């Protein structure tokens, strides 16, 4: 094989590996297929409306009329809705050996909604630096929620 072609092929392979690795699904952490099916169905019914509500205001809390009170109320409504979904998920039967993992996942939901409520309170103050900083703290919980959901084939439960 031509050495230049070999180097080009190796370069392409090295460039492609991170792309493949980024798209890999994490390994499953629970084995309760019945819980997974019920959770996916529940999230599929409940989360689309909450996602739509969330999209009505932008990341900086602006509404079409730039009414911070309205934006904060919407954020709180979404947090309440997510808490309701998490409560329902917590009431689903799950195998004993998977209960710890599911409980930790649901704790991340509580962390995320708590941050959302602090964010809503900060939006009311109209201090962008404060609410932007609080919003950034939500990235960790939402990533952990998504990682657990994706690993366990509960894609409807990715926030």
mmCIF file of C-alpha atoms in Angstrom:
data_model
loop_
_atom_site.group_PDB
_atom_site.id
_atom_site.type_symbol
_atom_site.label_atom_id
_atom_site.label_comp_id
_atom_site.label_asym_id
_atom_site.label_seq_id
_atom_site.Cartn_x
_atom_site.Cartn_y
_atom_site.Cartn_z
ATOM 1 C CA UNK A 1 0.000 0.000 0.000
ATOM 2 C CA UNK A 2 1.162 3.514 -0.773
ATOM 3 C CA UNK A 3 2.659 5.131 2.410
ATOM 4 C CA UNK A 4 0.854 8.429 1.781
ATOM 5 C CA UNK A 5 -2.440 6.590 1.364
ATOM 6 C CA UNK A 6 -1.769 4.637 4.578
ATOM 7 C CA UNK A 7 -1.148 7.876 6.486
ATOM 8 C CA UNK A 8 -4.323 9.401 5.037
ATOM 9 C CA UNK A 9 -6.369 6.345 5.993
ATOM 10 C CA UNK A 10 -4.898 6.377 9.508
ATOM 11 C CA UNK A 11 -5.668 10.100 9.825
ATOM 12 C CA UNK A 12 -9.258 9.544 8.734
ATOM 13 C CA UNK A 13 -9.614 6.723 11.233
ATOM 14 C CA UNK A 14 -8.225 8.876 14.052
ATOM 15 C CA UNK A 15 -10.612 11.692 13.144
ATOM 16 C CA UNK A 16 -13.586 9.341 12.967
ATOM 17 C CA UNK A 17 -12.982 7.596 16.313
ATOM 18 C CA UNK A 18 -14.040 10.545 18.507
ATOM 19 C CA UNK A 19 -17.210 10.928 16.453
ATOM 20 C CA UNK A 20 -18.099 7.288 16.957
ATOM 21 C CA UNK A 21 -17.181 7.463 20.646
ATOM 22 C CA UNK A 22 -19.350 10.561 21.156
ATOM 23 C CA UNK A 23 -22.358 8.772 19.748
ATOM 24 C CA UNK A 24 -21.894 5.593 21.784
ATOM 25 C CA UNK A 25 -24.601 4.778 24.246
ATOM 26 C CA UNK A 26 -23.325 4.229 27.795
ATOM 27 C CA UNK A 27 -23.520 0.680 29.150
ATOM 28 C CA UNK A 28 -26.797 -0.196 30.884
ATOM 29 C CA UNK A 29 -26.811 0.199 34.654
ATOM 30 C CA UNK A 30 -30.147 -1.497 35.409
ATOM 31 C CA UNK A 31 -31.659 -4.691 34.060
ATOM 32 C CA UNK A 32 -35.363 -4.266 34.838
ATOM 33 C CA UNK A 33 -36.844 -4.238 31.337
ATOM 34 C CA UNK A 34 -40.392 -3.835 32.672
ATOM 35 C CA UNK A 35 -39.375 -0.674 34.561
ATOM 36 C CA UNK A 36 -37.613 0.640 31.465
ATOM 37 C CA UNK A 37 -40.728 0.085 29.329
ATOM 38 C CA UNK A 38 -43.044 1.705 31.887
ATOM 39 C CA UNK A 39 -40.687 4.655 32.444
ATOM 40 C CA UNK A 40 -40.270 5.215 28.705
ATOM 41 C CA UNK A 41 -44.044 5.165 28.220
ATOM 42 C CA UNK A 42 -44.619 7.550 31.133
ATOM 43 C CA UNK A 43 -41.959 10.000 29.972
ATOM 44 C CA UNK A 44 -43.263 9.761 26.409
ATOM 45 C CA UNK A 45 -46.700 10.857 27.619
ATOM 46 C CA UNK A 46 -45.624 13.534 30.094
ATOM 47 C CA UNK A 47 -42.418 15.205 28.925
ATOM 48 C CA UNK A 48 -43.347 16.541 25.453
ATOM 49 C CA UNK A 49 -45.724 19.134 26.928
ATOM 50 C CA UNK A 50 -43.096 20.221 29.453
ATOM 51 C CA UNK A 51 -40.468 20.522 26.720
ATOM 52 C CA UNK A 52 -42.870 22.672 24.681
ATOM 53 C CA UNK A 53 -43.506 24.895 27.706
ATOM 54 C CA UNK A 54 -39.765 25.272 28.269
ATOM 55 C CA UNK A 55 -39.170 26.378 24.688
ATOM 56 C CA UNK A 56 -41.612 29.267 25.008
ATOM 57 C CA UNK A 57 -38.911 31.309 26.731
ATOM 58 C CA UNK A 58 -35.288 31.508 25.720
ATOM 59 C CA UNK A 59 -32.217 30.555 27.731
ATOM 60 C CA UNK A 60 -31.903 34.031 29.215
ATOM 61 C CA UNK A 61 -35.490 34.036 30.442
ATOM 62 C CA UNK A 62 -36.874 36.350 27.781
ATOM 63 C CA UNK A 63 -40.486 36.049 26.730
ATOM 64 C CA UNK A 64 -42.001 37.750 23.691
ATOM 65 C CA UNK A 65 -43.009 40.624 25.984
ATOM 66 C CA UNK A 66 -39.839 40.315 28.083
ATOM 67 C CA UNK A 67 -41.926 39.814 31.234
ATOM 68 C CA UNK A 68 -39.644 38.266 33.842
ATOM 69 C CA UNK A 69 -42.551 37.366 36.124
ATOM 70 C CA UNK A 70 -44.227 35.394 33.345
ATOM 71 C CA UNK A 71 -40.957 33.677 32.501
ATOM 72 C CA UNK A 72 -40.281 32.774 36.137
ATOM 73 C CA UNK A 73 -43.807 31.369 36.479
ATOM 74 C CA UNK A 74 -43.275 29.199 33.379
ATOM 75 C CA UNK A 75 -39.977 27.913 34.762
ATOM 76 C CA UNK A 76 -41.687 27.039 38.049
ATOM 77 C CA UNK A 77 -44.520 25.330 36.165
ATOM 78 C CA UNK A 78 -42.006 23.160 34.295
ATOM 79 C CA UNK A 79 -40.180 22.356 37.562
ATOM 80 C CA UNK A 80 -43.502 21.351 39.148
ATOM 81 C CA UNK A 81 -44.286 19.184 36.117
ATOM 82 C CA UNK A 82 -40.879 17.497 36.246
ATOM 83 C CA UNK A 83 -41.350 16.821 39.962
ATOM 84 C CA UNK A 84 -44.703 15.227 39.157
ATOM 85 C CA UNK A 85 -43.124 12.997 36.496
ATOM 86 C CA UNK A 86 -40.307 12.059 38.896
ATOM 87 C CA UNK A 87 -42.876 11.167 41.566
ATOM 88 C CA UNK A 88 -44.693 8.956 39.071
ATOM 89 C CA UNK A 89 -41.413 7.329 38.029
ATOM 90 C CA UNK A 90 -40.610 6.739 41.690
ATOM 91 C CA UNK A 91 -43.926 4.935 42.119
ATOM 92 C CA UNK A 92 -43.209 2.455 39.324
ATOM 93 C CA UNK A 93 -42.221 -1.009 40.512
ATOM 94 C CA UNK A 94 -38.528 -1.739 40.051
ATOM 95 C CA UNK A 95 -36.405 -4.797 40.866
ATOM 96 C CA UNK A 96 -34.660 -4.593 44.218
ATOM 97 C CA UNK A 97 -31.185 -4.736 42.667
ATOM 98 C CA UNK A 98 -32.033 -1.715 40.468
ATOM 99 C CA UNK A 99 -33.658 0.427 43.161
ATOM 100 C CA UNK A 100 -30.440 2.209 44.168
ATOM 101 C CA UNK A 101 -29.667 3.281 40.618
ATOM 102 C CA UNK A 102 -33.210 4.470 39.988
ATOM 103 C CA UNK A 103 -33.259 6.348 43.317
ATOM 104 C CA UNK A 104 -29.992 8.124 42.450
ATOM 105 C CA UNK A 105 -31.396 9.033 39.027
ATOM 106 C CA UNK A 106 -34.560 10.464 40.578
ATOM 107 C CA UNK A 107 -32.429 12.433 43.053
ATOM 108 C CA UNK A 108 -30.831 14.135 40.045
ATOM 109 C CA UNK A 109 -34.338 15.098 38.886
ATOM 110 C CA UNK A 110 -34.885 16.723 42.310
ATOM 111 C CA UNK A 111 -31.518 18.505 42.054
ATOM 112 C CA UNK A 112 -32.439 19.797 38.597
ATOM 113 C CA UNK A 113 -35.875 21.081 39.601
ATOM 114 C CA UNK A 114 -34.411 22.720 42.717
ATOM 115 C CA UNK A 115 -31.940 24.557 40.509
ATOM 116 C CA UNK A 116 -34.832 25.494 38.216
ATOM 117 C CA UNK A 117 -36.688 27.099 41.112
ATOM 118 C CA UNK A 118 -33.589 29.049 42.172
ATOM 119 C CA UNK A 119 -33.212 30.102 38.545
ATOM 120 C CA UNK A 120 -36.839 31.302 38.435
ATOM 121 C CA UNK A 121 -36.301 33.367 41.588
ATOM 122 C CA UNK A 122 -33.158 34.888 40.078
ATOM 123 C CA UNK A 123 -34.950 35.682 36.795
ATOM 124 C CA UNK A 124 -37.382 37.804 38.813
ATOM 125 C CA UNK A 125 -34.433 39.889 40.069
ATOM 126 C CA UNK A 126 -33.441 40.743 36.475
ATOM 127 C CA UNK A 127 -29.768 40.213 37.361
ATOM 128 C CA UNK A 128 -28.456 38.348 34.333
ATOM 129 C CA UNK A 129 -25.136 37.374 35.922
ATOM 130 C CA UNK A 130 -26.966 35.732 38.822
ATOM 131 C CA UNK A 131 -29.487 33.740 36.803
ATOM 132 C CA UNK A 132 -26.933 32.771 34.180
ATOM 133 C CA UNK A 133 -24.671 31.389 36.900
ATOM 134 C CA UNK A 134 -27.530 29.428 38.463
ATOM 135 C CA UNK A 135 -28.608 28.099 35.063
ATOM 136 C CA UNK A 136 -25.100 26.747 34.465
ATOM 137 C CA UNK A 137 -25.331 24.638 37.641
ATOM 138 C CA UNK A 138 -28.211 22.727 36.033
ATOM 139 C CA UNK A 139 -25.909 21.291 33.377
ATOM 140 C CA UNK A 140 -24.467 18.580 35.639
ATOM 141 C CA UNK A 141 -27.779 17.110 36.815
ATOM 142 C CA UNK A 142 -29.327 17.233 33.345
ATOM 143 C CA UNK A 143 -26.289 15.422 31.885
ATOM 144 C CA UNK A 144 -26.481 12.735 34.585
ATOM 145 C CA UNK A 145 -30.236 12.337 34.036
ATOM 146 C CA UNK A 146 -29.645 11.947 30.305
ATOM 147 C CA UNK A 147 -26.718 9.556 30.728
ATOM 148 C CA UNK A 148 -28.734 7.197 32.953
ATOM 149 C CA UNK A 149 -31.759 7.393 30.648
ATOM 150 C CA UNK A 150 -29.722 6.772 27.490
ATOM 151 C CA UNK A 151 -27.691 3.975 29.077
ATOM 152 C CA UNK A 152 -30.855 2.186 30.086
ATOM 153 C CA UNK A 153 -32.734 2.743 26.816
ATOM 154 C CA UNK A 154 -35.165 5.265 28.320
ATOM 155 C CA UNK A 155 -34.670 7.875 25.614
ATOM 156 C CA UNK A 156 -38.095 9.404 26.262
ATOM 157 C CA UNK A 157 -36.819 10.335 29.732
ATOM 158 C CA UNK A 158 -33.933 12.471 28.454
ATOM 159 C CA UNK A 159 -34.738 16.030 29.444
#
